[in-house]
Short mmCIF file of C-alpha atoms in Angstrom, two decimals:
data_model
loop_
_atom_site.label_atom_id
_atom_site.label_comp_id
_atom_site.label_asym_id
_atom_site.label_seq_id
_atom_site.Cartn_x
_atom_site.Cartn_y
_atom_site.Cartn_z
CA MET U 1 103.59 118.39 105.48
CA ILE U 2 102.05 116.26 102.91
CA GLU U 3 104.20 115.87 99.26
CA GLU U 4 102.18 115.24 96.38
CA LYS U 5 100.60 111.82 96.08
CA ILE U 6 98.50 110.15 93.85
CA ILE U 7 95.11 108.38 94.79
CA ILE U 8 92.78 106.35 92.84
CA VAL U 9 89.57 106.38 93.72
CA GLU U 10 88.23 102.43 93.67
CA ASN U 11 84.97 101.57 92.48
CA LEU U 12 82.45 103.01 94.88
CA GLU U 13 78.80 101.32 95.17
CA ASN U 14 77.22 104.91 95.65
CA PRO U 15 78.55 108.20 93.95
CA GLN U 16 80.20 110.04 96.98
CA ARG U 17 81.07 114.11 97.39
CA LEU U 18 84.73 114.65 97.19
CA ASP U 19 85.09 116.37 100.35
CA LYS U 20 83.31 113.29 102.30
CA TYR U 21 85.24 110.77 100.50
CA LEU U 22 88.71 112.52 101.50
CA LYS U 23 87.20 112.92 105.48
CA GLU U 24 86.38 109.13 105.29
CA ASN U 25 89.17 107.71 103.32
CA VAL U 26 92.30 109.90 103.12
CA PHE U 27 92.40 112.49 106.23
CA LYS U 28 90.37 110.81 108.98
CA ASP U 29 91.74 113.49 111.65
CA VAL U 30 91.24 116.38 109.64
CA SER U 31 88.28 118.84 109.71
CA ARG U 32 86.12 118.63 106.85
CA GLN U 33 86.24 122.39 106.65
CA GLU U 34 89.89 122.81 106.06
CA ILE U 35 89.60 119.57 103.45
CA VAL U 36 86.70 122.18 101.75
CA SER U 37 89.08 124.96 101.93
CA LEU U 38 92.28 122.64 100.44
CA ILE U 39 89.75 121.98 97.69
CA LYS U 40 88.82 125.44 97.07
CA GLU U 41 92.41 127.01 97.19
CA GLY U 42 93.20 124.39 94.35
CA LYS U 43 95.63 121.86 96.22
CA ILE U 44 93.11 118.98 95.66
CA LEU U 45 92.72 118.25 92.08
CA VAL U 46 90.41 115.42 90.48
CA ASN U 47 91.51 113.97 87.04
CA HIS U 48 94.42 116.96 87.24
CA GLN U 49 91.27 119.35 87.40
CA ARG U 50 90.33 122.02 89.88
CA ILE U 51 86.80 121.03 90.94
CA LYS U 52 84.30 122.01 93.62
CA PRO U 53 84.04 120.27 96.92
CA ALA U 54 80.52 118.98 96.36
CA LYS U 55 81.60 117.13 93.14
CA ARG U 56 80.62 113.48 92.91
CA LEU U 57 83.03 110.47 92.77
CA PHE U 58 81.82 107.44 91.22
CA GLY U 59 84.96 105.44 90.98
CA GLY U 60 88.16 105.44 88.79
CA GLU U 61 89.04 109.08 89.36
CA ILE U 62 92.67 110.08 89.94
CA ILE U 63 92.56 112.64 92.98
CA GLN U 64 96.05 114.59 93.24
CA LEU U 65 97.22 115.84 96.35
CA ILE U 66 99.47 118.82 96.12
CA ASP U 67 101.99 119.83 98.37
CA PHE U 68 100.48 121.23 101.75
CA SER U 69 100.15 121.08 105.08
CA VAL U 70 97.01 120.37 107.51
CA LYS U 71 96.25 120.76 110.96
CA ARG U 72 95.74 117.38 112.60
CA GLU U 73 93.04 116.76 114.82
CA GLU U 74 95.27 114.27 116.54
CA LYS U 75 98.66 113.74 116.57
CA ASP U 76 100.68 112.35 113.93
CA ILE U 77 102.23 108.67 114.58
CA ILE U 78 105.83 109.28 115.17
CA PHE U 79 108.24 107.16 113.08
CA PRO U 80 111.70 107.07 114.48
CA LEU U 81 114.31 106.88 111.91
CA GLU U 82 115.29 103.69 112.57
CA LEU U 83 111.70 102.30 112.27
CA ILE U 84 111.03 103.86 108.56
CA PRO U 85 110.52 101.01 106.37
CA LYS U 86 112.06 100.91 102.83
CA ILE U 87 110.60 100.25 99.92
CA VAL U 88 112.78 98.37 97.56
CA TYR U 89 110.38 97.79 94.64
CA GLU U 90 107.06 99.19 93.02
CA ASN U 91 105.03 97.96 90.14
CA GLN U 92 101.38 98.37 88.94
CA ASP U 93 100.31 95.34 91.17
CA PHE U 94 102.79 95.35 93.97
CA LEU U 95 105.52 96.75 96.41
CA ILE U 96 108.40 95.08 98.12
CA VAL U 97 109.09 96.66 101.21
CA ASP U 98 112.15 96.15 103.81
CA LYS U 99 110.88 96.18 107.27
CA PRO U 100 113.28 97.05 110.02
CA SER U 101 113.38 94.88 113.41
CA GLY U 102 111.23 96.44 116.12
CA LEU U 103 108.29 97.43 113.84
CA VAL U 104 104.84 95.72 113.95
CA VAL U 105 103.06 94.95 110.64
CA TYR U 106 100.15 96.03 111.80
CA PRO U 107 98.26 97.28 115.33
CA PRO U 108 97.91 94.22 117.79
CA ASN U 109 94.62 95.75 119.36
CA PRO U 110 92.40 99.03 118.45
CA LYS U 111 94.17 101.01 121.22
CA TYR U 112 97.65 100.91 119.72
CA GLN U 113 98.85 104.11 118.88
CA GLY U 114 102.54 103.41 117.98
CA PRO U 115 103.96 103.33 114.39
CA SER U 116 103.07 99.89 112.24
CA LEU U 117 104.49 99.26 108.74
CA LEU U 118 100.35 99.44 107.82
CA SER U 119 100.34 102.83 109.35
CA PHE U 120 103.47 103.85 106.97
CA LEU U 121 102.13 102.10 103.70
CA LEU U 122 98.54 103.87 104.36
CA ASP U 123 100.02 107.45 104.70
CA LYS U 124 101.91 106.92 101.38
CA TYR U 125 99.37 104.71 99.76
CA PRO U 126 95.60 105.76 101.05
CA PHE U 127 93.95 103.20 98.39
CA LEU U 128 95.37 100.21 100.02
CA LYS U 129 92.78 100.60 102.64
CA GLU U 130 89.97 98.97 100.62
CA ILE U 131 92.43 95.82 99.35
CA GLY U 132 92.10 92.49 100.91
CA GLU U 133 89.89 90.82 103.20
CA ASP U 134 90.48 92.20 106.68
CA LYS U 135 89.67 95.94 107.22
CA ASN U 136 92.02 96.12 110.24
CA ARG U 137 94.97 94.86 108.19
CA PRO U 138 94.41 95.62 104.53
CA ALA U 139 96.58 94.83 101.90
CA ILE U 140 98.55 92.69 104.59
CA VAL U 141 99.30 89.01 102.59
CA HIS U 142 101.64 87.61 105.15
CA ARG U 143 103.64 88.74 107.91
CA LEU U 144 106.69 89.08 110.06
CA ASP U 145 107.30 89.04 113.60
CA LYS U 146 107.95 92.66 115.22
CA GLU U 147 111.54 91.73 115.86
CA THR U 148 112.29 90.21 112.33
CA SER U 149 113.51 92.13 109.62
CA GLY U 150 113.32 91.85 105.99
CA LEU U 151 111.36 91.56 102.86
CA MET U 152 107.34 91.73 102.65
CA ILE U 153 105.02 91.30 99.81
CA ILE U 154 102.45 94.29 99.74
CA PRO U 155 99.59 93.97 96.94
CA LYS U 156 98.44 97.05 95.57
CA SER U 157 95.06 95.53 94.08
CA ASN U 158 92.44 93.11 95.09
CA PRO U 159 93.28 90.73 92.14
CA ALA U 160 96.77 90.92 93.24
CA TYR U 161 95.88 90.43 97.05
CA PHE U 162 93.95 87.11 95.76
CA TYR U 163 96.74 86.36 93.48
CA PHE U 164 99.47 86.24 96.23
CA LYS U 165 97.12 84.78 98.66
CA ASN U 166 96.84 81.79 96.45
CA LEU U 167 100.87 81.50 95.88
CA PHE U 168 101.48 81.80 99.68
CA GLN U 169 98.62 78.97 99.94
CA GLU U 170 100.20 76.67 97.33
CA ARG U 171 103.79 77.55 98.54
CA LYS U 172 104.86 78.75 95.50
CA ILE U 173 106.90 81.89 97.25
CA GLU U 174 110.26 81.20 98.38
CA LYS U 175 111.28 83.01 101.49
CA ARG U 176 114.73 82.65 103.00
CA TYR U 177 116.16 83.64 106.08
CA LEU U 178 119.45 84.42 107.59
CA VAL U 179 119.61 82.95 111.06
CA LEU U 180 122.17 82.77 113.86
CA VAL U 181 121.68 79.89 116.55
CA LYS U 182 123.18 79.05 119.32
CA GLY U 183 125.58 76.01 119.31
CA LYS U 184 127.01 73.99 116.43
CA ILE U 185 124.63 72.26 114.05
CA PRO U 186 126.25 68.95 113.41
CA GLN U 187 124.63 68.55 109.92
CA LYS U 188 125.23 70.54 106.95
CA GLU U 189 121.72 71.02 106.12
CA GLY U 190 118.71 69.36 106.95
CA THR U 191 114.58 69.12 107.20
CA ILE U 192 112.67 69.92 110.65
CA ASN U 193 108.79 68.85 110.35
CA PHE U 194 107.41 68.85 113.83
CA PRO U 195 103.73 70.27 113.68
CA ILE U 196 103.30 73.40 115.73
CA GLY U 197 100.52 74.03 118.15
CA TRP U 198 99.76 76.69 121.00
CA SER U 199 101.30 76.02 123.99
CA LYS U 200 99.13 75.22 127.10
CA THR U 201 101.06 76.74 129.73
CA GLN U 202 102.04 79.92 128.37
CA ARG U 203 100.02 82.60 126.62
CA LEU U 204 101.01 83.69 122.76
CA LYS U 205 103.69 81.15 122.94
CA LYS U 206 104.01 78.46 119.83
CA LYS U 207 105.62 74.89 120.54
CA ALA U 208 107.13 72.23 118.87
CA VAL U 209 104.91 68.70 118.96
CA LEU U 210 107.41 66.12 118.68
CA ASN U 211 105.34 63.13 119.83
CA SER U 212 102.45 62.14 117.24
CA SER U 213 100.16 60.89 119.88
CA GLN U 214 100.10 64.76 121.18
CA LYS U 215 99.34 66.61 117.92
CA GLY U 216 95.59 67.54 118.70
CA LYS U 217 94.93 70.94 117.04
CA SER U 218 98.82 71.52 115.92
CA LYS U 219 99.20 72.24 112.16
CA GLU U 220 101.61 70.38 110.01
CA ALA U 221 105.08 72.43 109.46
CA GLU U 222 108.27 72.08 107.80
CA THR U 223 111.42 74.20 107.74
CA TYR U 224 114.56 73.10 105.32
CA PHE U 225 117.84 74.58 106.49
CA ARG U 226 121.52 74.77 105.76
CA VAL U 227 124.61 75.56 107.26
CA LEU U 228 126.51 78.74 105.84
CA THR U 229 129.34 79.31 108.92
CA TYR U 230 129.95 78.03 111.75
CA TYR U 231 131.30 80.19 114.34
CA ASP U 232 132.51 79.40 118.20
CA GLY U 233 129.28 78.41 119.90
CA ALA U 234 126.89 79.47 117.26
CA THR U 235 126.05 78.61 113.55
CA LEU U 236 124.98 81.16 110.84
CA ILE U 237 122.46 79.04 108.76
CA GLU U 238 119.84 79.94 105.82
CA ALA U 239 116.36 78.70 106.50
CA ILE U 240 113.31 78.40 104.30
CA PRO U 241 109.95 77.62 105.64
CA LYS U 242 108.02 75.61 103.55
CA THR U 243 104.97 76.26 105.23
CA GLY U 244 104.15 79.87 107.32
CA ARG U 245 103.26 78.91 110.45
CA THR U 246 103.51 81.53 113.65
CA HIS U 247 107.09 81.82 114.96
CA GLN U 248 107.61 78.51 112.82
CA ILE U 249 111.47 79.05 112.01
CA ARG U 250 112.18 79.94 115.85
CA VAL U 251 109.77 77.24 117.22
CA HIS U 252 111.79 74.58 115.19
CA LEU U 253 115.12 75.32 115.68
CA ALA U 254 114.69 75.65 119.46
CA ALA U 255 112.91 72.08 119.35
CA ILE U 256 116.15 70.66 117.89
CA GLY U 257 118.23 72.22 120.70
CA PHE U 258 119.66 75.12 118.23
CA PRO U 259 117.32 78.09 119.60
CA VAL U 260 117.78 81.69 117.66
CA ILE U 261 120.19 84.10 118.86
CA GLY U 262 118.25 86.63 121.01
CA ASP U 263 115.03 85.05 121.06
CA LYS U 264 113.57 86.14 124.54
CA ILE U 265 110.85 83.66 123.84
CA TYR U 266 112.22 80.27 122.73
CA GLY U 267 116.41 81.02 123.66
CA GLY U 268 115.98 79.33 127.00
CA LYS U 269 117.98 80.24 130.33
CA LYS U 270 121.13 79.86 128.72
CA LYS U 271 123.19 83.28 127.79
CA ASP U 272 124.01 84.27 124.14
CA LEU U 273 127.57 83.36 123.98
CA LYS U 274 128.61 86.56 126.45
CA LEU U 275 127.11 88.74 123.46
CA LYS U 276 124.46 91.51 124.12
CA PRO U 277 122.73 90.98 120.79
CA PRO U 278 120.53 93.97 120.01
CA ARG U 279 117.77 91.83 119.02
CA LEU U 280 116.60 88.60 117.63
CA PHE U 281 118.85 87.21 114.76
CA LEU U 282 116.46 86.38 112.19
CA HIS U 283 116.44 88.38 108.85
CA ALA U 284 114.02 87.77 105.89
CA HIS U 285 116.71 88.34 103.28
CA GLN U 286 115.23 86.81 99.92
CA LEU U 287 111.98 86.65 98.05
CA LYS U 288 111.54 84.57 95.02
CA PHE U 289 108.05 84.22 93.14
CA ARG U 290 106.36 84.27 89.65
CA GLY U 291 104.34 87.64 89.55
CA PRO U 292 100.66 88.23 88.42
CA ASP U 293 102.49 89.43 84.79
CA ASN U 294 103.79 86.19 84.72
CA ILE U 295 107.58 87.38 85.04
CA ASN U 296 109.76 85.54 87.42
CA TYR U 297 110.88 88.06 90.52
CA GLU U 298 113.66 87.64 92.98
CA PHE U 299 114.61 90.45 95.58
CA GLU U 300 117.27 89.99 98.12
CA SER U 301 117.72 92.46 101.39
CA PRO U 302 121.34 92.70 102.77
CA LEU U 303 122.10 91.60 106.53
CA PRO U 304 120.97 95.25 108.70
CA GLU U 305 124.08 96.70 110.44
CA ASP U 306 123.26 95.62 113.89
CA LEU U 307 123.17 91.85 113.01
CA LYS U 308 126.55 92.76 110.77
CA LYS U 309 128.05 93.81 114.01
CA ILE U 310 127.21 90.49 115.74
CA LEU U 311 129.18 88.33 113.22
CA GLU U 312 132.16 90.79 113.62
CA GLU U 313 132.58 89.80 116.90
CA LEU U 314 132.61 86.44 116.48
CA LYS U 315 134.14 86.69 112.84
CA ASN U 316 138.09 85.73 114.65
CA LYS U 317 136.05 82.60 115.66
CA GLU U 318 134.80 81.52 112.43
CA GLU U 319 135.74 78.16 110.85
CA SER U 320 135.21 77.24 107.66
CA ILE U 321 132.63 74.50 106.14
CA LYS U 322 134.41 71.82 104.31
#
């Protein structure tokens, strides 16, 4: 079942028939014959008017999809309730999405058939397909690890995409994370600035370069942190990455001896305080930036329930910070 949606046709290099455009850009898994039938039934309008399937589009038209059912040629991607993202804000330039833990941002390979943030977004906003520089991950200007939950920016146009890309490159977007780590970090705040490179021994794993003579192909990375609460055997911190390297917060905290609770890659062999964390305790809880409209924005996401339960287990052992 598809609820009423609006699609704005991007500028086309060559005029294209409506039915062909819908088949190639909106309903790839629906037969063209059924699309033609829906157009003739008045369930697909252009600029609020009924038109013929052969109507040529030039760009800028508004396609309106009225509530209807379609027969898929392939199975729909099934989203478990716990993996459905939440759109917390939307304007003409961008979306702010709260991504749940366990959901990949985009398919990791062409054969991947599971749910992703991208598949969720393209179903609701098909025009996002034309945004960005990579057709395999359109409209994605930054990412979060699969197990990391929290806020992400999704641009709604190419000008917005390049605007936010530039902000990230110039480090003008502030991202804050809530993180629970093993052990008691002695200093109340600090900065970790070890370069980060690929591990030579473990595929898909990053490492912090602690010796300047071993930098090689590593990239500079900087993470600021401040302690929020001490627990017995754990510390809740807020981490602010100044750069955007893959796994940066996890790698940096592990490098100084305080790995993230629930981290199966960088957490080491030590058990998590007799806890059974449901997943990585890493949540992108705040975003601050100046938008394309020159307005300052600030968004916050509350700590998810699964992570709150971990803190509840530890609350009786909480130690106040003086």
